[in-house]
mmCIF file of C-alpha atoms in Angstrom:
data_model
loop_
_atom_site.group_PDB
_atom_site.id
_atom_site.type_symbol
_atom_site.label_atom_id
_atom_site.label_comp_id
_atom_site.label_asym_id
_atom_site.label_seq_id
_atom_site.Cartn_x
_atom_site.Cartn_y
_atom_site.Cartn_z
ATOM 1 C CA GLN A 24 19.214 23.119 -1.378
ATOM 2 C CA ARG A 25 22.100 24.788 0.369
ATOM 3 C CA TRP A 26 25.355 26.094 -1.239
ATOM 4 C CA LYS A 27 27.823 28.793 -0.616
ATOM 5 C CA ASN A 28 28.973 31.810 -2.833
ATOM 6 C CA PRO A 29 32.092 33.443 -1.530
ATOM 7 C CA PHE A 30 31.543 36.433 -3.590
ATOM 8 C CA ALA A 31 28.196 37.440 -1.919
ATOM 9 C CA THR A 32 29.275 38.224 1.722
ATOM 10 C CA TRP A 33 28.859 41.345 3.802
ATOM 11 C CA ASP A 34 29.517 42.529 7.410
ATOM 12 C CA PRO A 35 26.091 42.772 9.148
ATOM 13 C CA GLN A 36 27.476 45.709 11.247
ATOM 14 C CA ASP A 37 27.774 47.812 8.114
ATOM 15 C CA PHE A 38 24.233 47.301 7.076
ATOM 16 C CA CYS A 39 22.084 47.785 10.382
ATOM 17 C CA ASN A 40 22.742 44.218 11.543
ATOM 18 C CA ILE A 41 21.092 42.799 8.498
ATOM 19 C CA SER A 42 22.344 39.193 8.497
ATOM 20 C CA LYS A 43 20.134 37.673 5.734
ATOM 21 C CA VAL A 44 17.978 38.784 2.823
ATOM 22 C CA VAL A 45 15.420 37.159 0.515
ATOM 23 C CA LEU A 46 16.022 37.638 -3.124
ATOM 24 C CA PRO A 47 14.456 36.217 -6.411
ATOM 25 C CA MET A 48 16.164 33.175 -7.606
ATOM 26 C CA ASP A 49 17.291 34.650 -10.906
ATOM 27 C CA MET A 50 19.387 37.368 -9.261
ATOM 28 C CA TYR A 51 22.198 34.884 -8.308
ATOM 29 C CA TRP A 52 23.525 31.526 -9.732
ATOM 30 C CA SER A 53 21.666 28.610 -8.439
ATOM 31 C CA PRO A 54 22.463 24.905 -9.233
ATOM 32 C CA PRO A 55 20.040 23.542 -11.940
ATOM 33 C CA ILE A 56 18.586 20.300 -10.567
ATOM 34 C CA PHE A 57 16.881 17.547 -12.689
ATOM 35 C CA ILE A 58 15.007 14.492 -11.618
ATOM 36 C CA LEU A 59 16.049 11.726 -13.987
ATOM 37 C CA GLU A 60 13.063 9.564 -13.576
ATOM 38 C CA ARG A 61 10.551 12.230 -14.046
ATOM 39 C CA VAL A 62 8.022 12.005 -16.979
ATOM 40 C CA ASN A 63 5.628 14.711 -15.941
ATOM 41 C CA GLY A 64 5.076 17.243 -13.143
ATOM 42 C CA GLN A 65 4.676 20.649 -11.799
ATOM 43 C CA ASN A 66 7.319 23.006 -10.341
ATOM 44 C CA SER A 67 6.625 25.148 -7.349
ATOM 45 C CA ASN A 68 6.226 28.947 -7.662
ATOM 46 C CA LEU A 69 8.502 29.509 -4.860
ATOM 47 C CA ASP A 70 11.330 31.150 -6.886
ATOM 48 C CA TYR A 71 13.138 32.915 -3.981
ATOM 49 C CA VAL A 72 16.404 32.255 -2.197
ATOM 50 C CA THR A 73 17.614 33.299 1.350
ATOM 51 C CA VAL A 74 21.137 34.810 1.279
ATOM 52 C CA MET A 75 23.151 34.798 4.513
ATOM 53 C CA HIS A 76 25.821 37.329 5.291
ATOM 54 C CA ASN A 77 28.465 34.628 5.124
ATOM 55 C CA GLY A 78 27.646 33.750 1.544
ATOM 56 C CA ARG A 79 25.511 30.694 2.334
ATOM 57 C CA PHE A 80 22.295 30.362 0.124
ATOM 58 C CA ASN A 81 19.255 28.383 1.177
ATOM 59 C CA SER A 82 16.546 27.443 -1.255
ATOM 60 C CA THR A 83 13.420 25.358 -0.689
ATOM 61 C CA GLN A 84 11.347 24.159 -3.638
ATOM 62 C CA THR A 85 8.509 21.716 -3.885
ATOM 63 C CA PHE A 86 7.835 19.444 -6.856
ATOM 64 C CA GLN A 87 4.887 17.359 -7.732
ATOM 65 C CA VAL A 88 5.971 14.881 -10.266
ATOM 66 C CA THR A 89 5.235 11.582 -11.985
ATOM 67 C CA LEU A 90 8.042 9.180 -12.056
ATOM 68 C CA THR A 91 8.818 6.010 -13.888
ATOM 69 C CA CYS A 92 9.480 2.817 -11.846
ATOM 70 C CA SER A 93 10.142 -0.759 -13.125
ATOM 71 C CA LEU A 94 7.632 -3.045 -11.207
ATOM 72 C CA MET A 95 8.364 -6.683 -10.318
ATOM 73 C CA ILE A 96 4.924 -8.337 -9.601
ATOM 74 C CA LEU A 97 5.868 -11.934 -9.510
ATOM 75 C CA LYS A 98 4.789 -12.188 -5.810
ATOM 76 C CA PHE A 99 1.671 -10.027 -6.248
ATOM 77 C CA PRO A 100 -0.178 -9.190 -4.053
ATOM 78 C CA PHE A 101 2.522 -9.757 -1.493
ATOM 79 C CA ASP A 102 5.215 -7.889 -3.355
ATOM 80 C CA THR A 103 7.629 -5.247 -2.317
ATOM 81 C CA GLN A 104 8.612 -2.500 -4.827
ATOM 82 C CA MET A 105 11.735 -0.360 -4.937
ATOM 83 C CA CYS A 106 11.776 2.858 -6.920
ATOM 84 C CA ASN A 107 14.515 5.390 -7.465
ATOM 85 C CA VAL A 108 14.416 9.171 -7.392
ATOM 86 C CA SER A 109 17.677 10.450 -8.942
ATOM 87 C CA ILE A 110 18.688 14.044 -8.580
ATOM 88 C CA ALA A 111 21.441 15.371 -10.667
ATOM 89 C CA SER A 112 22.800 18.468 -12.478
ATOM 90 C CA TYR A 113 24.047 17.603 -15.943
ATOM 91 C CA LEU A 114 24.931 21.070 -16.740
ATOM 92 C CA HIS A 115 28.072 21.054 -14.504
ATOM 93 C CA PRO A 116 30.536 18.124 -14.212
ATOM 94 C CA VAL A 117 31.804 16.719 -11.020
ATOM 95 C CA THR A 118 34.903 19.033 -11.248
ATOM 96 C CA ASP A 119 32.601 22.085 -10.908
ATOM 97 C CA LEU A 120 29.722 20.687 -8.782
ATOM 98 C CA ILE A 121 29.534 17.897 -6.107
ATOM 99 C CA MET A 122 26.125 17.083 -4.670
ATOM 100 C CA LYS A 123 25.897 15.775 -1.076
ATOM 101 C CA THR A 124 22.971 14.969 1.263
ATOM 102 C CA ARG A 125 22.571 17.059 4.298
ATOM 103 C CA ARG A 126 20.857 14.480 6.373
ATOM 104 C CA THR A 127 21.206 10.804 7.066
ATOM 105 C CA ALA A 128 18.922 8.047 5.643
ATOM 106 C CA GLU A 129 17.498 7.621 9.077
ATOM 107 C CA GLU A 130 16.557 11.359 9.407
ATOM 108 C CA ILE A 131 15.000 11.351 5.857
ATOM 109 C CA MET A 132 13.019 8.150 6.639
ATOM 110 C CA LYS A 133 11.523 9.794 9.841
ATOM 111 C CA ASP A 134 10.537 12.975 7.912
ATOM 112 C CA SER A 135 9.209 10.896 4.989
ATOM 113 C CA GLN A 136 6.882 8.904 7.285
ATOM 114 C CA SER A 137 5.432 12.049 8.676
ATOM 115 C CA PHE A 138 4.722 13.359 5.147
ATOM 116 C CA PHE A 139 3.329 10.032 3.883
ATOM 117 C CA LEU A 140 -0.262 10.614 4.926
ATOM 118 C CA THR A 141 -2.183 8.523 2.386
ATOM 119 C CA ASP A 142 -3.798 5.278 3.536
ATOM 120 C CA GLY A 143 -3.924 3.661 0.033
ATOM 121 C CA GLU A 144 -2.615 0.650 -1.575
ATOM 122 C CA TRP A 145 0.980 0.980 -0.676
ATOM 123 C CA LYS A 146 2.852 1.116 2.640
ATOM 124 C CA PHE A 147 6.076 3.283 2.829
ATOM 125 C CA THR A 148 8.740 1.078 4.498
ATOM 126 C CA ASN A 149 12.289 2.411 3.835
ATOM 127 C CA VAL A 150 14.396 5.085 2.060
ATOM 128 C CA SER A 151 18.101 4.728 1.331
ATOM 129 C CA ILE A 152 20.613 7.136 -0.101
ATOM 130 C CA ILE A 153 23.237 6.500 -2.806
ATOM 131 C CA GLU A 154 25.701 9.161 -3.900
ATOM 132 C CA HIS A 155 27.642 8.268 -6.932
ATOM 133 C CA ILE A 156 29.201 9.587 -10.099
ATOM 134 C CA ASP A 157 27.476 9.091 -13.467
ATOM 135 C CA ALA A 158 29.388 9.142 -16.707
ATOM 136 C CA LEU A 159 27.754 10.656 -19.633
ATOM 137 C CA ASP A 160 29.576 11.291 -22.922
ATOM 138 C CA ASP A 161 32.881 12.620 -22.015
ATOM 139 C CA GLY A 162 32.077 14.099 -18.605
ATOM 140 C CA GLU A 163 31.291 12.752 -15.153
ATOM 141 C CA PHE A 164 28.458 14.231 -13.064
ATOM 142 C CA SER A 165 27.387 13.924 -9.515
ATOM 143 C CA VAL A 166 24.203 12.188 -8.702
ATOM 144 C CA VAL A 167 22.163 11.512 -5.508
ATOM 145 C CA THR A 168 19.730 8.698 -5.621
ATOM 146 C CA TYR A 169 16.964 8.056 -3.140
ATOM 147 C CA VAL A 170 15.843 4.430 -3.166
ATOM 148 C CA ILE A 171 12.266 4.100 -1.847
ATOM 149 C CA SER A 172 10.848 0.744 -0.713
ATOM 150 C CA MET A 173 7.065 0.295 -0.525
ATOM 151 C CA ASP A 174 5.007 -2.800 0.446
ATOM 152 C CA ARG A 175 1.636 -3.469 -1.183
ATOM 153 C CA ARG A 176 -1.379 -3.760 1.228
ATOM 154 C CA SER A 177 -2.590 -7.205 0.311
ATOM 155 C CA ILE A 178 -5.669 -7.548 2.618
ATOM 156 C CA LEU A 179 -7.962 -6.241 -0.039
ATOM 157 C CA TYR A 180 -6.739 -8.735 -2.625
ATOM 158 C CA VAL A 181 -6.903 -11.600 -0.105
ATOM 159 C CA LEU A 182 -10.617 -10.860 0.753
ATOM 160 C CA ASN A 183 -11.822 -10.173 -2.774
ATOM 161 C CA LEU A 184 -9.676 -12.590 -4.743
ATOM 162 C CA ILE A 185 -7.704 -15.320 -3.063
ATOM 163 C CA LEU A 186 -10.302 -16.368 -0.512
ATOM 164 C CA PRO A 187 -13.193 -16.601 -2.897
ATOM 165 C CA THR A 188 -11.134 -18.487 -5.442
ATOM 166 C CA CYS A 189 -9.897 -21.108 -2.807
ATOM 167 C CA ALA A 190 -13.478 -21.467 -1.463
ATOM 168 C CA LEU A 191 -14.743 -22.099 -5.064
ATOM 169 C CA TYR A 192 -12.378 -24.822 -5.841
ATOM 170 C CA LEU A 193 -12.582 -26.445 -2.477
ATOM 171 C CA LEU A 194 -16.305 -26.632 -3.020
ATOM 172 C CA ASP A 195 -15.686 -28.146 -6.483
ATOM 173 C CA MET A 196 -13.494 -30.850 -4.930
ATOM 174 C CA ALA A 197 -16.140 -31.656 -2.293
ATOM 175 C CA VAL A 198 -18.861 -32.034 -4.997
ATOM 176 C CA LEU A 199 -16.609 -34.023 -7.279
ATOM 177 C CA PHE A 200 -15.779 -36.626 -4.681
ATOM 178 C CA GLY A 201 -19.111 -36.476 -3.039
ATOM 179 C CA PRO A 202 -22.101 -38.916 -3.127
ATOM 180 C CA SER A 203 -24.121 -36.816 -5.558
ATOM 181 C CA SER A 204 -25.342 -38.238 -8.810
ATOM 182 C CA LEU A 205 -23.568 -37.814 -12.121
ATOM 183 C CA GLU A 206 -26.049 -35.339 -13.514
ATOM 184 C CA GLU A 207 -25.757 -33.131 -10.338
ATOM 185 C CA LYS A 208 -21.949 -33.219 -10.562
ATOM 186 C CA ILE A 209 -22.094 -32.166 -14.292
ATOM 187 C CA SER A 210 -24.436 -29.342 -13.712
ATOM 188 C CA PHE A 211 -22.317 -28.050 -10.779
ATOM 189 C CA GLN A 212 -19.128 -28.384 -12.757
ATOM 190 C CA ILE A 213 -20.643 -26.077 -15.389
ATOM 191 C CA THR A 214 -21.516 -23.664 -12.651
ATOM 192 C CA ILE A 215 -17.966 -23.835 -11.451
ATOM 193 C CA ILE A 216 -16.639 -23.145 -14.900
ATOM 194 C CA LEU A 217 -18.875 -20.133 -15.145
ATOM 195 C CA GLY A 218 -17.701 -18.843 -11.809
ATOM 196 C CA SER A 219 -14.078 -19.337 -12.713
ATOM 197 C CA SER A 220 -14.557 -17.448 -15.987
ATOM 198 C CA MET A 221 -15.990 -14.572 -14.043
ATOM 199 C CA LEU A 222 -13.104 -14.638 -11.551
ATOM 200 C CA ALA A 223 -10.661 -14.733 -14.602
ATOM 201 C CA VAL A 224 -12.232 -11.533 -15.940
ATOM 202 C CA ILE A 225 -12.105 -9.773 -12.567
ATOM 203 C CA LEU A 226 -8.449 -10.984 -12.181
ATOM 204 C CA ASN A 227 -7.485 -9.525 -15.474
ATOM 205 C CA ASN A 228 -8.747 -6.201 -14.472
ATOM 206 C CA ILE A 229 -7.057 -6.235 -11.123
ATOM 207 C CA LEU A 230 -3.615 -7.564 -11.901
ATOM 208 C CA PRO A 231 -1.070 -4.871 -12.892
ATOM 209 C CA THR A 232 0.154 -5.113 -16.489
ATOM 210 C CA SER A 233 3.492 -3.143 -16.063
ATOM 211 C CA SER A 234 5.820 -6.046 -15.585
ATOM 212 C CA ASN A 235 7.816 -8.415 -17.863
ATOM 213 C CA LYS A 236 6.771 -11.538 -15.786
ATOM 214 C CA PRO A 237 3.165 -12.140 -14.869
ATOM 215 C CA PRO A 238 2.314 -12.788 -11.171
ATOM 216 C CA ILE A 239 2.178 -16.279 -9.806
ATOM 217 C CA ILE A 240 -1.457 -15.911 -8.973
ATOM 218 C CA GLY A 241 -2.157 -15.016 -12.589
ATOM 219 C CA THR A 242 -0.197 -18.024 -13.825
ATOM 220 C CA HIS A 243 -1.916 -20.500 -11.622
#
C-alpha cells in the first residue's frame, strides 16, 4: 500500500539527512483494507510503515486467507475457473478514499507466476484488474477487484477415470457383438455392471460437489 499524508513532512537537512523512518502502524492513520470474499485467514505481524520525508507512506502486509469462489464444473475435468479477490475500504466513501492499482495487469501477472510455485491440480493462467465503485446503503465506495483465471490439470482424471471407463465399455460392446455363447455374454455383462458400479463410486468421490450443475461426465 502507498498513500500520502501532507501533514507528515520534514526537511531532511534539518534532521541529519534522515529521509525516511520506520514506525509502528498505529502511530499514523492508515487505510483499513478488507477482502470481501474472505471467510477465514491469518494476518501478518508486520505492523510497521515506512514514512518518507515528502509525506509518502509505504506499507507491505502479507495475508494468508481462504476465499469463496463459485465453481462452474460443467466441463469437468477440462474446466476453467475464475475467482475474484475484491479489496475495498467500507469505512471511507469514495469522496474520501479512492483506491488505485500501482501496476498494470501484465506486471501483476508476471509477479504472480513467480510466486505461484505449487504443482498441484490447478494451473495459474491469467489475472485481470477491475477498478469500480460499489454502492452500499447511502454511500459509494472504491473497490479494486482482481479476477484470477485457473485451468484444471486434467491428465490425472483422464488416466484414472476417462480412459478406464472408455476401455470398459468398448470391451463390453466387443463381447456383446462377438461370437461368444449366451451364457458367457450374460456372465461378462454382470462383471461389467459390477465394474461400472465401482467406477460410479469412485466418480462420486472424485467429482466436486460445489456447483449448481453437475459435470457432463457425471451426467453421462
